[in-house]
């Protein structure tokens, strides 16, 4: 099984690259942001609970995310592996992911990070706001998401570095170039 985490700030290109890599290696692409947005759209109990949090760019509580992940695992029993895109966002989420992996006798192979300068992130997210109209892509909320990322998510770099499974690449360039670079790293370490 090949289990990967795609790591990096909002606007870094995780979703775009995760989709391509998932197709290439036949992995299940798990975008927790997409899952949460779908819950909001269908106005489920969970969706109503998290709507304001997401629209402010804050983080949904760990226990809700962990429950979502448990469901994903349970509904893909025969997957060749998973790419987690947007998860984990906090240390408790990272620890829970390790635990879920251990319980299923598998492991997280690699954490791949896309490093993009902050001015470029802002530009990309504002462009996405114009094109896709995501409710959390307004300038103030984007700035908050970047703050939340630095405070709660960035510290995970050390957690994964210590485990020896962290790689970072520069995430500015063509989608295809970055994809090729990611595939190279994946092949070297799988
Ligand atoms: O991953 P993505 O950027 O699509 O996530 C969008 C929003 O969903 C985040 O800004 C955050 O509010 C919420 N989210 C979260 N915890 C996660 C993933 C997403 O709170 N693990
Ligand atoms: Mg995304």
mmCIF file of C-alpha atoms and ligand atoms in Angstrom:
data_model
loop_
_atom_site.group_PDB
_atom_site.id
_atom_site.type_symbol
_atom_site.label_atom_id
_atom_site.label_comp_id
_atom_site.label_asym_id
_atom_site.label_seq_id
_atom_site.Cartn_x
_atom_site.Cartn_y
_atom_site.Cartn_z
ATOM 1 C CA UNK A 1 0.000 0.000 0.000
ATOM 2 C CA UNK A 2 1.226 3.465 -0.856
ATOM 3 C CA UNK A 3 -0.058 6.089 1.550
ATOM 4 C CA UNK A 4 0.967 9.689 0.989
ATOM 5 C CA UNK A 5 0.227 13.041 2.556
ATOM 6 C CA UNK A 6 0.257 16.177 0.418
ATOM 7 C CA UNK A 7 1.318 19.007 2.624
ATOM 8 C CA UNK A 8 1.641 22.737 2.238
ATOM 9 C CA UNK A 9 -0.167 26.051 2.541
ATOM 10 C CA UNK A 10 -3.550 26.837 0.993
ATOM 11 C CA UNK A 11 -3.043 27.680 -2.670
ATOM 12 C CA UNK A 12 0.136 25.591 -2.834
ATOM 13 C CA UNK A 13 -1.263 23.246 -5.469
ATOM 14 C CA UNK A 14 -1.956 20.200 -3.279
ATOM 15 C CA UNK A 15 -5.343 19.471 -4.814
ATOM 16 C CA UNK A 16 -4.172 19.772 -8.410
ATOM 17 C CA UNK A 17 -1.133 17.575 -7.877
ATOM 18 C CA UNK A 18 -2.855 15.083 -5.590
ATOM 19 C CA UNK A 19 -5.468 14.398 -8.274
ATOM 20 C CA UNK A 20 -2.768 13.719 -10.890
ATOM 21 C CA UNK A 21 -0.662 11.558 -8.597
ATOM 22 C CA UNK A 22 -3.729 9.595 -7.468
ATOM 23 C CA UNK A 23 -4.517 8.760 -11.066
ATOM 24 C CA UNK A 24 -0.931 7.814 -11.887
ATOM 25 C CA UNK A 25 -0.523 5.425 -8.928
ATOM 26 C CA UNK A 26 -4.134 4.291 -8.606
ATOM 27 C CA UNK A 27 -4.614 5.802 -5.166
ATOM 28 C CA UNK A 28 -7.734 7.145 -3.481
ATOM 29 C CA UNK A 29 -7.542 10.953 -3.372
ATOM 30 C CA UNK A 30 -8.919 12.113 -0.045
ATOM 31 C CA UNK A 31 -9.455 15.884 -0.020
ATOM 32 C CA UNK A 32 -10.848 16.703 3.397
ATOM 33 C CA UNK A 33 -11.675 20.241 2.203
ATOM 34 C CA UNK A 34 -13.840 18.788 -0.601
ATOM 35 C CA UNK A 35 -15.521 16.401 1.844
ATOM 36 C CA UNK A 36 -16.309 19.269 4.231
ATOM 37 C CA UNK A 37 -17.593 21.504 1.427
ATOM 38 C CA UNK A 38 -19.862 18.675 0.214
ATOM 39 C CA UNK A 39 -21.325 18.359 3.726
ATOM 40 C CA UNK A 40 -22.056 22.095 3.748
ATOM 41 C CA UNK A 41 -23.651 21.906 0.320
ATOM 42 C CA UNK A 42 -26.037 19.142 1.273
ATOM 43 C CA UNK A 43 -26.816 20.924 4.569
ATOM 44 C CA UNK A 44 -26.142 17.840 6.673
ATOM 45 C CA UNK A 45 -25.922 18.085 10.444
ATOM 46 C CA UNK A 46 -22.140 18.155 10.147
ATOM 47 C CA UNK A 47 -22.335 20.700 7.331
ATOM 48 C CA UNK A 48 -24.376 23.122 9.412
ATOM 49 C CA UNK A 49 -21.955 22.729 12.303
ATOM 50 C CA UNK A 50 -18.852 23.547 10.245
ATOM 51 C CA UNK A 51 -20.146 26.168 7.810
ATOM 52 C CA UNK A 52 -19.180 29.217 9.872
ATOM 53 C CA UNK A 53 -15.817 27.747 10.811
ATOM 54 C CA UNK A 54 -14.865 27.221 7.177
ATOM 55 C CA UNK A 55 -16.180 30.591 6.060
ATOM 56 C CA UNK A 56 -13.904 32.208 8.631
ATOM 57 C CA UNK A 57 -10.917 30.121 7.576
ATOM 58 C CA UNK A 58 -10.633 28.473 10.979
ATOM 59 C CA UNK A 59 -10.060 24.771 11.600
ATOM 60 C CA UNK A 60 -12.816 22.224 12.094
ATOM 61 C CA UNK A 61 -12.331 20.384 15.423
ATOM 62 C CA UNK A 62 -9.970 17.413 15.346
ATOM 63 C CA UNK A 63 -12.538 14.848 16.502
ATOM 64 C CA UNK A 64 -14.832 15.634 13.539
ATOM 65 C CA UNK A 65 -11.977 15.304 11.067
ATOM 66 C CA UNK A 66 -10.801 12.066 12.610
ATOM 67 C CA UNK A 67 -14.311 10.618 12.344
ATOM 68 C CA UNK A 68 -14.421 11.575 8.655
ATOM 69 C CA UNK A 69 -11.108 9.826 8.096
ATOM 70 C CA UNK A 70 -12.311 6.668 9.844
ATOM 71 C CA UNK A 71 -15.281 6.627 7.440
ATOM 72 C CA UNK A 72 -13.012 7.051 4.436
ATOM 73 C CA UNK A 73 -10.870 4.101 5.508
ATOM 74 C CA UNK A 74 -13.872 1.930 6.194
ATOM 75 C CA UNK A 75 -15.405 2.630 2.798
ATOM 76 C CA UNK A 76 -12.230 1.830 0.801
ATOM 77 C CA UNK A 77 -11.145 -1.532 2.086
ATOM 78 C CA UNK A 78 -9.365 -2.724 -1.007
ATOM 79 C CA UNK A 79 -7.592 0.507 -2.035
ATOM 80 C CA UNK A 80 -3.977 0.373 -3.235
ATOM 81 C CA UNK A 81 -3.329 3.388 -1.061
ATOM 82 C CA UNK A 82 -4.454 6.884 -0.206
ATOM 83 C CA UNK A 83 -3.357 10.439 -0.825
ATOM 84 C CA UNK A 84 -4.418 12.737 1.971
ATOM 85 C CA UNK A 85 -4.811 16.282 0.712
ATOM 86 C CA UNK A 86 -5.454 18.890 3.404
ATOM 87 C CA UNK A 87 -5.163 16.413 6.248
ATOM 88 C CA UNK A 88 -3.598 16.355 8.796
ATOM 89 C CA UNK A 89 -3.761 20.049 9.720
ATOM 90 C CA UNK A 90 -2.813 19.697 13.419
ATOM 91 C CA UNK A 91 -0.580 17.530 15.577
ATOM 92 C CA UNK A 92 -3.494 15.559 17.100
ATOM 93 C CA UNK A 93 -4.718 14.841 13.562
ATOM 94 C CA UNK A 94 -1.242 13.608 12.568
ATOM 95 C CA UNK A 95 -1.084 11.354 15.617
ATOM 96 C CA UNK A 96 -4.572 10.031 14.924
ATOM 97 C CA UNK A 97 -3.581 9.277 11.329
ATOM 98 C CA UNK A 98 -0.580 7.265 12.541
ATOM 99 C CA UNK A 99 -2.815 5.369 14.893
ATOM 100 C CA UNK A 100 -5.400 4.635 12.189
ATOM 101 C CA UNK A 101 -2.607 3.370 9.937
ATOM 102 C CA UNK A 102 -1.133 1.150 12.623
ATOM 103 C CA UNK A 103 -4.548 -0.272 13.448
ATOM 104 C CA UNK A 104 -4.919 -1.252 9.798
ATOM 105 C CA UNK A 105 -1.378 -2.651 9.636
ATOM 106 C CA UNK A 106 -0.217 -0.056 7.125
ATOM 107 C CA UNK A 107 1.926 3.023 7.311
ATOM 108 C CA UNK A 108 2.356 6.498 5.976
ATOM 109 C CA UNK A 109 5.122 6.279 3.377
ATOM 110 C CA UNK A 110 5.834 9.889 2.499
ATOM 111 C CA UNK A 111 4.806 13.428 3.204
ATOM 112 C CA UNK A 112 5.292 15.639 0.166
ATOM 113 C CA UNK A 113 5.262 19.358 0.587
ATOM 114 C CA UNK A 114 4.859 22.104 -1.986
ATOM 115 C CA UNK A 115 6.723 25.221 -1.021
ATOM 116 C CA UNK A 116 5.294 28.415 -2.553
ATOM 117 C CA UNK A 117 6.136 32.033 -1.612
ATOM 118 C CA UNK A 118 3.365 33.854 0.171
ATOM 119 C CA UNK A 119 2.854 36.537 -2.519
ATOM 120 C CA UNK A 120 2.289 33.793 -5.079
ATOM 121 C CA UNK A 121 -0.176 32.015 -2.738
ATOM 122 C CA UNK A 122 -2.219 35.176 -2.335
ATOM 123 C CA UNK A 123 -2.272 35.775 -6.058
ATOM 124 C CA UNK A 124 -3.366 32.200 -6.805
ATOM 125 C CA UNK A 125 -6.080 32.189 -4.152
ATOM 126 C CA UNK A 126 -7.502 35.511 -5.291
ATOM 127 C CA UNK A 127 -7.548 34.209 -8.845
ATOM 128 C CA UNK A 128 -9.354 31.068 -7.676
ATOM 129 C CA UNK A 129 -11.823 33.313 -5.840
ATOM 130 C CA UNK A 130 -12.667 35.058 -9.087
ATOM 131 C CA UNK A 131 -12.940 31.812 -11.037
ATOM 132 C CA UNK A 132 -14.583 29.400 -8.601
ATOM 133 C CA UNK A 133 -16.263 31.644 -6.072
ATOM 134 C CA UNK A 134 -15.268 29.588 -3.050
ATOM 135 C CA UNK A 135 -16.817 31.319 -0.057
ATOM 136 C CA UNK A 136 -13.544 31.145 1.905
ATOM 137 C CA UNK A 137 -11.445 32.696 -0.876
ATOM 138 C CA UNK A 138 -11.981 36.343 0.093
ATOM 139 C CA UNK A 139 -8.895 38.388 0.917
ATOM 140 C CA UNK A 140 -9.481 38.561 4.688
ATOM 141 C CA UNK A 141 -10.306 34.883 4.989
ATOM 142 C CA UNK A 142 -7.355 33.910 2.814
ATOM 143 C CA UNK A 143 -5.064 35.875 5.124
ATOM 144 C CA UNK A 144 -6.560 34.126 8.115
ATOM 145 C CA UNK A 145 -6.129 30.705 6.492
ATOM 146 C CA UNK A 146 -2.466 31.489 5.922
ATOM 147 C CA UNK A 147 -2.115 32.555 9.577
ATOM 148 C CA UNK A 148 -3.872 29.398 10.764
ATOM 149 C CA UNK A 149 -1.598 27.353 8.515
ATOM 150 C CA UNK A 150 1.553 28.855 10.003
ATOM 151 C CA UNK A 151 0.334 28.487 13.551
ATOM 152 C CA UNK A 152 -1.240 25.008 13.554
ATOM 153 C CA UNK A 153 -0.106 23.125 10.471
ATOM 154 C CA UNK A 154 3.446 24.256 9.736
ATOM 155 C CA UNK A 155 4.730 22.673 12.998
ATOM 156 C CA UNK A 156 3.929 19.257 11.516
ATOM 157 C CA UNK A 157 6.994 19.659 9.296
ATOM 158 C CA UNK A 158 9.180 18.832 12.294
ATOM 159 C CA UNK A 159 6.982 15.916 13.275
ATOM 160 C CA UNK A 160 7.395 14.317 9.848
ATOM 161 C CA UNK A 161 11.048 15.318 9.438
ATOM 162 C CA UNK A 162 11.839 13.450 12.625
ATOM 163 C CA UNK A 163 10.156 10.368 11.168
ATOM 164 C CA UNK A 164 12.352 10.738 8.078
ATOM 165 C CA UNK A 165 9.448 10.739 5.618
ATOM 166 C CA UNK A 166 9.266 14.444 4.733
ATOM 167 C CA UNK A 167 10.262 15.873 1.326
ATOM 168 C CA UNK A 168 9.773 19.388 0.096
ATOM 169 C CA UNK A 169 9.843 20.702 -3.436
ATOM 170 C CA UNK A 170 9.532 24.187 -4.822
ATOM 171 C CA UNK A 171 5.929 24.472 -5.960
ATOM 172 C CA UNK A 172 6.261 27.219 -8.568
ATOM 173 C CA UNK A 173 6.444 26.077 -12.181
ATOM 174 C CA UNK A 174 4.210 24.329 -14.646
ATOM 175 C CA UNK A 175 1.759 21.747 -13.313
ATOM 176 C CA UNK A 176 3.471 19.108 -15.455
ATOM 177 C CA UNK A 177 6.996 19.955 -14.233
ATOM 178 C CA UNK A 178 5.957 19.794 -10.615
ATOM 179 C CA UNK A 179 4.068 16.558 -11.236
ATOM 180 C CA UNK A 180 7.179 14.948 -12.773
ATOM 181 C CA UNK A 181 9.291 16.042 -9.846
ATOM 182 C CA UNK A 182 6.788 14.605 -7.389
ATOM 183 C CA UNK A 183 6.664 11.284 -9.254
ATOM 184 C CA UNK A 184 10.452 11.074 -9.104
ATOM 185 C CA UNK A 185 10.478 11.525 -5.342
ATOM 186 C CA UNK A 186 7.644 9.033 -4.904
ATOM 187 C CA UNK A 187 9.427 6.410 -7.016
ATOM 188 C CA UNK A 188 12.689 6.891 -5.137
ATOM 189 C CA UNK A 189 11.073 6.374 -1.769
ATOM 190 C CA UNK A 190 8.207 3.950 -2.243
HETATM 191 O O1 LIG B 1 -7.940 21.775 2.375
HETATM 192 P P1 LIG B 1 -8.758 22.979 1.985
HETATM 193 O O2 LIG B 1 -7.916 24.206 1.833
HETATM 194 O O3 LIG B 1 -9.656 22.732 0.846
HETATM 195 O O4 LIG B 1 -9.691 23.248 3.252
HETATM 196 C C1 LIG B 1 -10.628 24.301 3.247
HETATM 197 C C2 LIG B 1 -11.068 24.601 4.656
HETATM 198 O O5 LIG B 1 -11.622 23.452 5.277
HETATM 199 C C3 LIG B 1 -9.957 25.043 5.597
HETATM 200 O O6 LIG B 1 -9.647 26.408 5.467
HETATM 201 C C4 LIG B 1 -10.566 24.713 6.945
HETATM 202 O O7 LIG B 1 -11.522 25.679 7.315
HETATM 203 C C5 LIG B 1 -11.294 23.412 6.657
HETATM 204 N N1 LIG B 1 -10.466 22.221 6.947
HETATM 205 C C6 LIG B 1 -10.213 21.899 8.270
HETATM 206 N N2 LIG B 1 -9.461 20.811 8.588
HETATM 207 C C7 LIG B 1 -8.948 20.027 7.628
HETATM 208 C C8 LIG B 1 -9.187 20.339 6.271
HETATM 209 C C9 LIG B 1 -9.949 21.458 5.968
HETATM 210 O O8 LIG B 1 -10.670 22.606 9.172
HETATM 211 N N3 LIG B 1 -8.204 18.960 7.973
HETATM 212 MG MG1 LIG B 2 -7.509 21.819 -1.855
#
